[in-house]
Coordinates of C-alpha atoms in Angstrom, one line a residue:
X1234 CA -6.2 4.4 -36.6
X1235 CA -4.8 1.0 -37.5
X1236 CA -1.2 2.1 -38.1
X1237 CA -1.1 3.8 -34.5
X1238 CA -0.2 2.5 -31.4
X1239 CA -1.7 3.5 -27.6
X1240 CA 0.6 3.8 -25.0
X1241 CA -0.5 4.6 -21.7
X1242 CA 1.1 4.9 -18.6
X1243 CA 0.3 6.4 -15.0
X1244 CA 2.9 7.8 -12.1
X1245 CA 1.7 8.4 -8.7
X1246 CA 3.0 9.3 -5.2
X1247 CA 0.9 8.7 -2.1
X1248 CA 0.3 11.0 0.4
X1249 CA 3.0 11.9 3.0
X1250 CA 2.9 9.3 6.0
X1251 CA 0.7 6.8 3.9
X1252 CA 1.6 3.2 3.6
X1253 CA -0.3 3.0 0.9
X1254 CA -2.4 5.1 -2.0
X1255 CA -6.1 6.4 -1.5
X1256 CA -5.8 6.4 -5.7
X1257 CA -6.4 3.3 -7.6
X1258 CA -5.5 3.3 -11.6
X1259 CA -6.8 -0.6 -13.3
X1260 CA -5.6 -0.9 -17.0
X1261 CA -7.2 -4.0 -19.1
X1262 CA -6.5 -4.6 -22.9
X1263 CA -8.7 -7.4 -24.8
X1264 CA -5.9 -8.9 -27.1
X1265 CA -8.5 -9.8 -29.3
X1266 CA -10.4 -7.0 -29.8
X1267 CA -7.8 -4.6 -29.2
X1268 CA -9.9 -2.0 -26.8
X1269 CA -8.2 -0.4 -24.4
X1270 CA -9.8 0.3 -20.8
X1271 CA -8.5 2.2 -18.0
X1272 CA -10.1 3.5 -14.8
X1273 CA -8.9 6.0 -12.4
X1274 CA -10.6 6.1 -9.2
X1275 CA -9.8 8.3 -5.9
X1276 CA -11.1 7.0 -2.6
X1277 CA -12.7 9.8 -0.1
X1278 CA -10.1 10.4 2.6
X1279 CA -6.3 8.8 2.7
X1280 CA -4.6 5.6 3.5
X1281 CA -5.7 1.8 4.0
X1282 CA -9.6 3.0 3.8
X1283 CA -9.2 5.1 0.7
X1284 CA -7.3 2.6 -0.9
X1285 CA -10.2 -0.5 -0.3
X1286 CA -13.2 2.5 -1.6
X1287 CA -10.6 3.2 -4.9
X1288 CA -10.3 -0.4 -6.0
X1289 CA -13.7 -1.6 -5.1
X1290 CA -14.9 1.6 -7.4
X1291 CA -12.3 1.3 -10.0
X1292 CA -12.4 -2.9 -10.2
X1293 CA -16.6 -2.4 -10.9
X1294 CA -16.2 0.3 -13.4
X1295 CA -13.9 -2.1 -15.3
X1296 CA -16.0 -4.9 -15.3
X1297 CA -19.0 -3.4 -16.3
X1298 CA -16.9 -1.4 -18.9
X1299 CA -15.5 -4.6 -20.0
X1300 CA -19.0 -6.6 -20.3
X1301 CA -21.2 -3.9 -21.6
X1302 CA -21.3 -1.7 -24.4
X1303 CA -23.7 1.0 -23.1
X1304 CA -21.6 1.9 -20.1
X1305 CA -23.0 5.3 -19.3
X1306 CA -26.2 3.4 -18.3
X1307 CA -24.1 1.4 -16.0
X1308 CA -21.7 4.3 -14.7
X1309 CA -25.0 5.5 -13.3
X1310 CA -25.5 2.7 -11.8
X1311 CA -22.4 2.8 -10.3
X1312 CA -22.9 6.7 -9.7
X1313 CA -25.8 5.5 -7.7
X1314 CA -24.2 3.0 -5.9
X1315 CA -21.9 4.8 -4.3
X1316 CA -22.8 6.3 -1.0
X1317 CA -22.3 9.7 -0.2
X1318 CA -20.3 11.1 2.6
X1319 CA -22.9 12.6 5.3
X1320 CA -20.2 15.1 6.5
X1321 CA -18.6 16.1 3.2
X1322 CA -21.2 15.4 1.0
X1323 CA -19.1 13.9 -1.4
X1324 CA -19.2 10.5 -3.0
X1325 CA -17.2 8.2 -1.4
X1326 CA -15.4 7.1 -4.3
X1327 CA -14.4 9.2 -7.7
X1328 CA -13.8 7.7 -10.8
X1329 CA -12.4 8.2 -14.8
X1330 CA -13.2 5.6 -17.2
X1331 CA -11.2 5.8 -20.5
X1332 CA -12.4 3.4 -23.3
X1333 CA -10.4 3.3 -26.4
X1334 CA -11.7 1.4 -29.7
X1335 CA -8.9 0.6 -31.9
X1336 CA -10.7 2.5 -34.7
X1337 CA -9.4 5.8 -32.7
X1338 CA -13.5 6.2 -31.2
X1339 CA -13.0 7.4 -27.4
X1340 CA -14.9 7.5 -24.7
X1341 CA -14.6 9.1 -21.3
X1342 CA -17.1 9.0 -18.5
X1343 CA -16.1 10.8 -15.4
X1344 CA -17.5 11.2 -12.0
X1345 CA -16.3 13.6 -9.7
X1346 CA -12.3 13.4 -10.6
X1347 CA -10.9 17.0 -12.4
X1348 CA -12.1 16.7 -16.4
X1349 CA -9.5 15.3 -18.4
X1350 CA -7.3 17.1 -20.4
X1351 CA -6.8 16.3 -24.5
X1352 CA -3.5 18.0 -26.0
X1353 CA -3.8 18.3 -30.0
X1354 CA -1.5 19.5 -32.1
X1355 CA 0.3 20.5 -28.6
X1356 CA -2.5 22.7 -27.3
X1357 CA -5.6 21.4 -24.7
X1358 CA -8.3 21.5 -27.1
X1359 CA -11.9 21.3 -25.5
X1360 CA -14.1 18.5 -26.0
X1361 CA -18.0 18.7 -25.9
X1362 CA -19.3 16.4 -23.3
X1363 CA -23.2 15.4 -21.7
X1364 CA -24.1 15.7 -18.1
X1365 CA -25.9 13.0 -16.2
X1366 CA -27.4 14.1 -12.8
X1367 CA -27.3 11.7 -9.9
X1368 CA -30.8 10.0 -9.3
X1369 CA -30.2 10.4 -5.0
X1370 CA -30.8 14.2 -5.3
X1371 CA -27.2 15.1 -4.8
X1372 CA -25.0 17.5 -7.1
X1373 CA -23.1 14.9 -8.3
X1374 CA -23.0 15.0 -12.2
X1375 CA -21.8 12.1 -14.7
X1376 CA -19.9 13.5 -17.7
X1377 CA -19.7 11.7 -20.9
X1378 CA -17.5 12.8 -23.4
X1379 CA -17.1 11.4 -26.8
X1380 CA -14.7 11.9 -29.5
X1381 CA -12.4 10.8 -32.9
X1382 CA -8.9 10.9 -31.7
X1383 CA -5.9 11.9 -34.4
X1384 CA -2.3 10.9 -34.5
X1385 CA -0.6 12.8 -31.8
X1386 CA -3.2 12.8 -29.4
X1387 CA -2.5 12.9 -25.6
X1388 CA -5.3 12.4 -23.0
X1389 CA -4.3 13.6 -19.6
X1390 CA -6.4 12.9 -16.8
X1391 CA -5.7 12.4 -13.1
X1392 CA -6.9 12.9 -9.4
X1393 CA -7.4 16.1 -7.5
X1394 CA -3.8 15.4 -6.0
X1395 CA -2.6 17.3 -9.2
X1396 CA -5.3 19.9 -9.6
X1397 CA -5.4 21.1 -5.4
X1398 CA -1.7 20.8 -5.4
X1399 CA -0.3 24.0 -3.9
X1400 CA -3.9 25.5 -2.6
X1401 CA -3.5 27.7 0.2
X1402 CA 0.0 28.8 -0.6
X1403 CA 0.6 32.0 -1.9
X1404 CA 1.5 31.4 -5.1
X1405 CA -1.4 28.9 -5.2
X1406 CA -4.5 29.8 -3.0
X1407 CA -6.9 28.0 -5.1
X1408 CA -4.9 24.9 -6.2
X1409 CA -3.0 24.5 -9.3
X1410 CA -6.2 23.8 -10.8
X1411 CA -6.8 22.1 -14.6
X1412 CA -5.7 25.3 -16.3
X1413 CA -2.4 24.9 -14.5
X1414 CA -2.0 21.6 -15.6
X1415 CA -2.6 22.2 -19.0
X1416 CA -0.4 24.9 -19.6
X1417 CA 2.7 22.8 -18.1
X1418 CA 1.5 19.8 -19.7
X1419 CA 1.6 22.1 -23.1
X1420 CA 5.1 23.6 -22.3
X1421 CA 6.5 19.8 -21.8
X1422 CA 5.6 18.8 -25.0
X1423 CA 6.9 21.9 -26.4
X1424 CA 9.6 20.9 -25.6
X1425 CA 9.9 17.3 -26.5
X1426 CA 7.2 16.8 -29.5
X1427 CA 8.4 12.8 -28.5
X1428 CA 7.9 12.7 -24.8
X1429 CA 6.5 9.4 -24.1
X1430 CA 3.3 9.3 -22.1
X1431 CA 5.4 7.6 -19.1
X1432 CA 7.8 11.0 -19.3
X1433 CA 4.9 13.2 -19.3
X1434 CA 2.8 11.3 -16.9
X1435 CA 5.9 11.4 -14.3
X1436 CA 6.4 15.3 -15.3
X1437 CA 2.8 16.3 -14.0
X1438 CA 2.8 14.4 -11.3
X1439 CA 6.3 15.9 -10.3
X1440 CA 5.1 19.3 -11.4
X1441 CA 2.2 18.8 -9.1
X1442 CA 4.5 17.7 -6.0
X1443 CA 7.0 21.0 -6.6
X1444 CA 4.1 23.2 -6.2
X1445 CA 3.0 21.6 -2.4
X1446 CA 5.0 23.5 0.5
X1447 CA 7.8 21.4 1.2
X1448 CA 7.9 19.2 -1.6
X1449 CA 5.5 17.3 0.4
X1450 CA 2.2 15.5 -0.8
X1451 CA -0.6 16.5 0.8
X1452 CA -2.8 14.2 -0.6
X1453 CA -2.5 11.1 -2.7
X1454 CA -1.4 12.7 -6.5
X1455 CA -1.8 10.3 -9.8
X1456 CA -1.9 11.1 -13.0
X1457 CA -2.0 8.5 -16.3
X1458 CA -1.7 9.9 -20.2
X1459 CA -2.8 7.8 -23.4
X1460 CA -0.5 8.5 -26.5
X1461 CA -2.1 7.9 -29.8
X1462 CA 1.3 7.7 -32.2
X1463 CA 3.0 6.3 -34.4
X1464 CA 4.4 3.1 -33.1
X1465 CA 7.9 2.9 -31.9
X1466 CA 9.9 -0.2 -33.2
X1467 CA 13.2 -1.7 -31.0
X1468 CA 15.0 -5.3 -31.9
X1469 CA 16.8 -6.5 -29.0
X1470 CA 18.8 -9.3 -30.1
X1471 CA 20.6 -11.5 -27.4
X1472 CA 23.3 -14.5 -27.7
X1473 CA 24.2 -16.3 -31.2
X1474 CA 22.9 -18.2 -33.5
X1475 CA 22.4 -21.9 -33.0
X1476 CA 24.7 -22.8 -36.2
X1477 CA 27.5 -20.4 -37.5
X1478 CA 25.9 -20.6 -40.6
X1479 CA 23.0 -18.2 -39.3
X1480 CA 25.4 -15.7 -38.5
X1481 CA 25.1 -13.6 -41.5
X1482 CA 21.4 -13.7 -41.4
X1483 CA 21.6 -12.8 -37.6
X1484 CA 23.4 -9.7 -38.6
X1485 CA 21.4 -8.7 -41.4
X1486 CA 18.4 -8.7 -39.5
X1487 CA 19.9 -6.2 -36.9
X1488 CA 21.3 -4.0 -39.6
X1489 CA 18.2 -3.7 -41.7
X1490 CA 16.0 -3.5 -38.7
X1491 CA 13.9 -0.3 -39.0
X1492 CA 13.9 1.2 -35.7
X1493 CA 15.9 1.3 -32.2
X1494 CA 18.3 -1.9 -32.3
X1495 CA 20.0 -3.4 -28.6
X1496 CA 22.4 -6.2 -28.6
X1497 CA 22.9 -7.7 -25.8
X1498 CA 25.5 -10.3 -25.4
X1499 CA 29.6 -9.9 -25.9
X1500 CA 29.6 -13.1 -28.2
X1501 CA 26.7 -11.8 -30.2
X1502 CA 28.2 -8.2 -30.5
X1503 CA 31.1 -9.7 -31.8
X1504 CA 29.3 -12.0 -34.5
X1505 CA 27.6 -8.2 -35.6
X1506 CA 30.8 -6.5 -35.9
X1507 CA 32.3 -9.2 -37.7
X1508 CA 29.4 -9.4 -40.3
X1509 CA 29.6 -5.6 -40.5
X1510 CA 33.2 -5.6 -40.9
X1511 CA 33.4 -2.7 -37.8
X1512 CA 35.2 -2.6 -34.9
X1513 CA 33.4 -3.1 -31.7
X1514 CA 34.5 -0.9 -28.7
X1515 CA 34.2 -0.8 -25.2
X1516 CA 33.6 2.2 -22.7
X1517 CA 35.0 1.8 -19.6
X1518 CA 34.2 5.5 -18.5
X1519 CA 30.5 5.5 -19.2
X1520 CA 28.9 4.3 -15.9
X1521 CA 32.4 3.1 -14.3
X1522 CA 31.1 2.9 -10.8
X1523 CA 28.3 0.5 -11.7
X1524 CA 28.0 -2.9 -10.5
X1525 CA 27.3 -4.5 -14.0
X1526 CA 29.4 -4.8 -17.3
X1527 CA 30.1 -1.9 -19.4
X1528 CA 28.5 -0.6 -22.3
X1529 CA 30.1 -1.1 -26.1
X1530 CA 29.9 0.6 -28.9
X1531 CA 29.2 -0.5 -32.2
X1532 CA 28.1 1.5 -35.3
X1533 CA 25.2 0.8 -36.8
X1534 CA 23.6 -0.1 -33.5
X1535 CA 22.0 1.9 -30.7
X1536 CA 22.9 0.0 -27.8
X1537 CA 25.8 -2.7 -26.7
X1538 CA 25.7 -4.4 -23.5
X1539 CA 26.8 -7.5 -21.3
X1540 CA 24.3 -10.2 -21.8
X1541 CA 22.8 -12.7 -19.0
X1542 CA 23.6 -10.7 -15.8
X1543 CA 22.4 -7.4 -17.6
X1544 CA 19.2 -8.8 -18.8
X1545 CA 18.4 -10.2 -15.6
X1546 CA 18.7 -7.2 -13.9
X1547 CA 16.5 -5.3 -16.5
X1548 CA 14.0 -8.1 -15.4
X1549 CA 14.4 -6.8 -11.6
X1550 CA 13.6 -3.5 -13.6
X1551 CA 10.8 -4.3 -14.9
X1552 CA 9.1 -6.3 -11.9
X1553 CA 10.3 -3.4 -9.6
X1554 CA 12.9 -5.8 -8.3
X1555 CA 15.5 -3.4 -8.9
X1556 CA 18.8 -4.2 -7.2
X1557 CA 21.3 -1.6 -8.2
X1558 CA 20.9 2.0 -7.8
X1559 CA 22.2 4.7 -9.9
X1560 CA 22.7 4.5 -14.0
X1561 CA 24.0 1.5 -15.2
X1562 CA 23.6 -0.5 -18.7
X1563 CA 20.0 -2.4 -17.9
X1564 CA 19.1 0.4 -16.4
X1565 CA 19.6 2.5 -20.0
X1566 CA 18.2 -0.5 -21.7
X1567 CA 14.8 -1.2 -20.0
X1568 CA 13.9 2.8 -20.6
X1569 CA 14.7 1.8 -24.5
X1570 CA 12.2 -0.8 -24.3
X1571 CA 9.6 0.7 -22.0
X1572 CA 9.9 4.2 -24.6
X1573 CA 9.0 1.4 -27.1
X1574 CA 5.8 -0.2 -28.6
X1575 CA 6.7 -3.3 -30.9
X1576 CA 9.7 -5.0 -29.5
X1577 CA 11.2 -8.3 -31.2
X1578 CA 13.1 -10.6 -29.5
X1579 CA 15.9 -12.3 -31.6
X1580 CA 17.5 -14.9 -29.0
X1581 CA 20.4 -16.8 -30.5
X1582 CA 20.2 -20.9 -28.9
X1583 CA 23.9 -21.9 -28.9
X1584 CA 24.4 -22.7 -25.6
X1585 CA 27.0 -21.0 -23.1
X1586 CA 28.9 -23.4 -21.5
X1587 CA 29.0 -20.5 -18.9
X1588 CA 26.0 -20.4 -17.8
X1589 CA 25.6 -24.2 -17.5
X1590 CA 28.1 -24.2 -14.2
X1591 CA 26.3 -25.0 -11.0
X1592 CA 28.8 -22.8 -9.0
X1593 CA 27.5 -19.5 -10.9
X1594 CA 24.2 -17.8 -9.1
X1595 CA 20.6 -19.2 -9.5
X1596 CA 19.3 -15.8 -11.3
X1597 CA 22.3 -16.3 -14.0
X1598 CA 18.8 -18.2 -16.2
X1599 CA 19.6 -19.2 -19.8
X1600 CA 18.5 -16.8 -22.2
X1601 CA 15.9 -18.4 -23.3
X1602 CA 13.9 -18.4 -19.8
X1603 CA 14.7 -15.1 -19.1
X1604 CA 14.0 -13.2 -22.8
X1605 CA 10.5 -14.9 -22.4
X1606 CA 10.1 -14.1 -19.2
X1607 CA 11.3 -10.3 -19.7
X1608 CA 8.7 -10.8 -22.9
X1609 CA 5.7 -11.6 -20.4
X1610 CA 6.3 -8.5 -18.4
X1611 CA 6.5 -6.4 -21.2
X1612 CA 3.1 -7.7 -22.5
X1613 CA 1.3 -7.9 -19.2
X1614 CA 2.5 -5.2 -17.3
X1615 CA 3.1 -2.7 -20.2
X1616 CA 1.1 -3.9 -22.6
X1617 CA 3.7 -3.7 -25.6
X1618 CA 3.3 -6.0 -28.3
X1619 CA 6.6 -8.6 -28.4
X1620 CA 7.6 -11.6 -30.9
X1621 CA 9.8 -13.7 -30.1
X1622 CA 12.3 -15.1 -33.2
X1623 CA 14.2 -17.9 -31.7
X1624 CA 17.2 -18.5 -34.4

């Protein structure tokens, strides 16, 4: 499992008239280890209370997760813990805890939230699993499951937002339910043996919300997918090199780059068509009514694009800072880098007299600030693995 990457992701919409989500979804990656842990917890109810019961749940889970190795013994405790509704009869909190060695050796402990879902080879394949019965003579049940995953693997799991979705309708009396969900799930990646486990996440939860009446979420609906695959590679190299002599090897590096390769940067675009002996082009149709710089075109390479002001708004992309709506070039660069899992970072350091003048605005940053701080984001927040190669 060495040569495979993990990318997870989660999409979720709260419940209609909600300020905020009754679903909480915690992701934590030891860099030095490499283990992966992610919990998914639903709080009983809706709203602000909801909300406080999901994190308390799912910010325990984690920790003990984190700390111990044993963690169905402490998953009981936590099963324990949790009061139950008098009314409902329900715990007050739900909870999914996904641990993921980076030998490939998973383990999923759930308590109360729908099972989780594992596509192989394109098809939910069932897993065997051991039940746990709660020590306050209730019905509640702890399921463990255990298992060896293989390239390709997607693990789907989510709230009952997804699985109830629909119930009472008439297409849907009893919910959409898991089997549902696994058959759409199965049909998506059908149909795109590459969809990223943001795409499909996004899918099932917006598969979820077309099956409510109205369109309309009646209850909090989140859904997160781990992707074991091969790991996607993108260079994204950004102004030139801090001597003319480098430009050759500045070039070279982008042509002989083995994956998805962005320039961003006219000056450096130009220094790559030169050294490639092409002709660089720009389209003025391709996203004319957007507020940033055009895209070029420039063969050999996957994406062309303005630098400073485009990378600082794929930045507000990134931190959900977003200014501009609509399709525009950072826009179609940030999904490049968040459908990737190694990015490097090649940042030229001759300075732009441009972007030295007082006059132009405070977010125009020089490229070095902003490539490590698009770096840092991409690290924390998406947990991709980035170098940076300063040249």
């Amino acid at each position: 499992m060495s040569d495979l990457f993990t990318e997870l992701e989660f999409h979720q919409v709260r419940k209609a008239a909600e300020h905020t989500a009754g679903d909480a979804f915690l992701v934590h990656k030891n860099t030095e280890s490499n283990r992966l842990l992610a919990v998914l917890s639903d709080g009983l109810g809706s709203g602000v209370k909801a909300n406080i019961l999901a994190h308390m749940t799912a910010n325990m889970a984690i920790r003990f997760a984190e700390a111990y190795t044993d963690f169905v013994h402490y998953a009981r405790v936590i099963m324990n813990a949790l009061p139950v509704c008098q009314v409902r009869k329900i715990a007050y909190a739900t909870f999914t805890v996904l641990d993921c060695n980076p030998d490939g050796s998973v383990q999923i402990v759930e308590l109360g939230n729908p099972p989780f879902i594992l596509l192989r080879n394109g098809k939910a394949t069932e897993v065997p699993f051991r039940e746990f019965c709660s020590e306050q003579e209730d019905s509640r049940k702890l399921r463990v499951s255990r298992f060896k995953a293989q390239p390709e693997d997607r693990i789907i799991f989510f709230s009952d937002g997804v699985t109830e979705a629909g119930m009472g309708s008439t297409a849907y009396p009893l919910g959409w339910r898991n089997r549902g969900c696994a058959e759409f799930s199965e049909e998506q990646v059908q149909r795109d043996q590459r969809m990223s486990a943001r795409d499909l996440a996004r899918a099932v939860v917006n598969g979820a919300l077309r099956r409510e009446p109205d369109r309309t979420a009646y209850d909090d609906i989140t859904c997160g997918v781990l992707y074991f695959r091969t790991p996607r590679k993108t260079l994204l190299a950004s102004g030139p090199p801090f001597s003319e002599k480098k430009d050759p090897e500045f070039a070279e590096q982008i042509r002989s780059f083995d994956g998805t390769t962005i320039i961003s940067g006219g000056t450096s675009a130009e220094i790559a068509a030169r050294e490639f002996g092409r002709e660089l082009q720009t389209d003025l149709f391709r996203y004319r009514r957007s507020p940033l710089p055009p895209i070029s075109e420039l063969d050999g390479v996957d994406l062309v694009t303005e630098g400073i002001l485009t990378l600082t708004e794929v930045l507000n992309i990134l931190e959900g800072k977003e200014k501009y709506t609509g399709d525009h070039a950072a826009r179609l660069l940030s999904e490049h880098l968040l459908n990737s899992d190694i990015i490097h970072f090649l940042v030229g350091t001759r300075i732009n007299q441009a972007h030295q003048d007082p006059n132009l605005p405070v977010e125009l940053e020089i490229r070095r600030s902003l490539m490590r701080r698009i770096a840092t984001v991409l690290e924390e927040r998406y947990l991709k693995e980035v170098t940076l190669e300063f040249i």
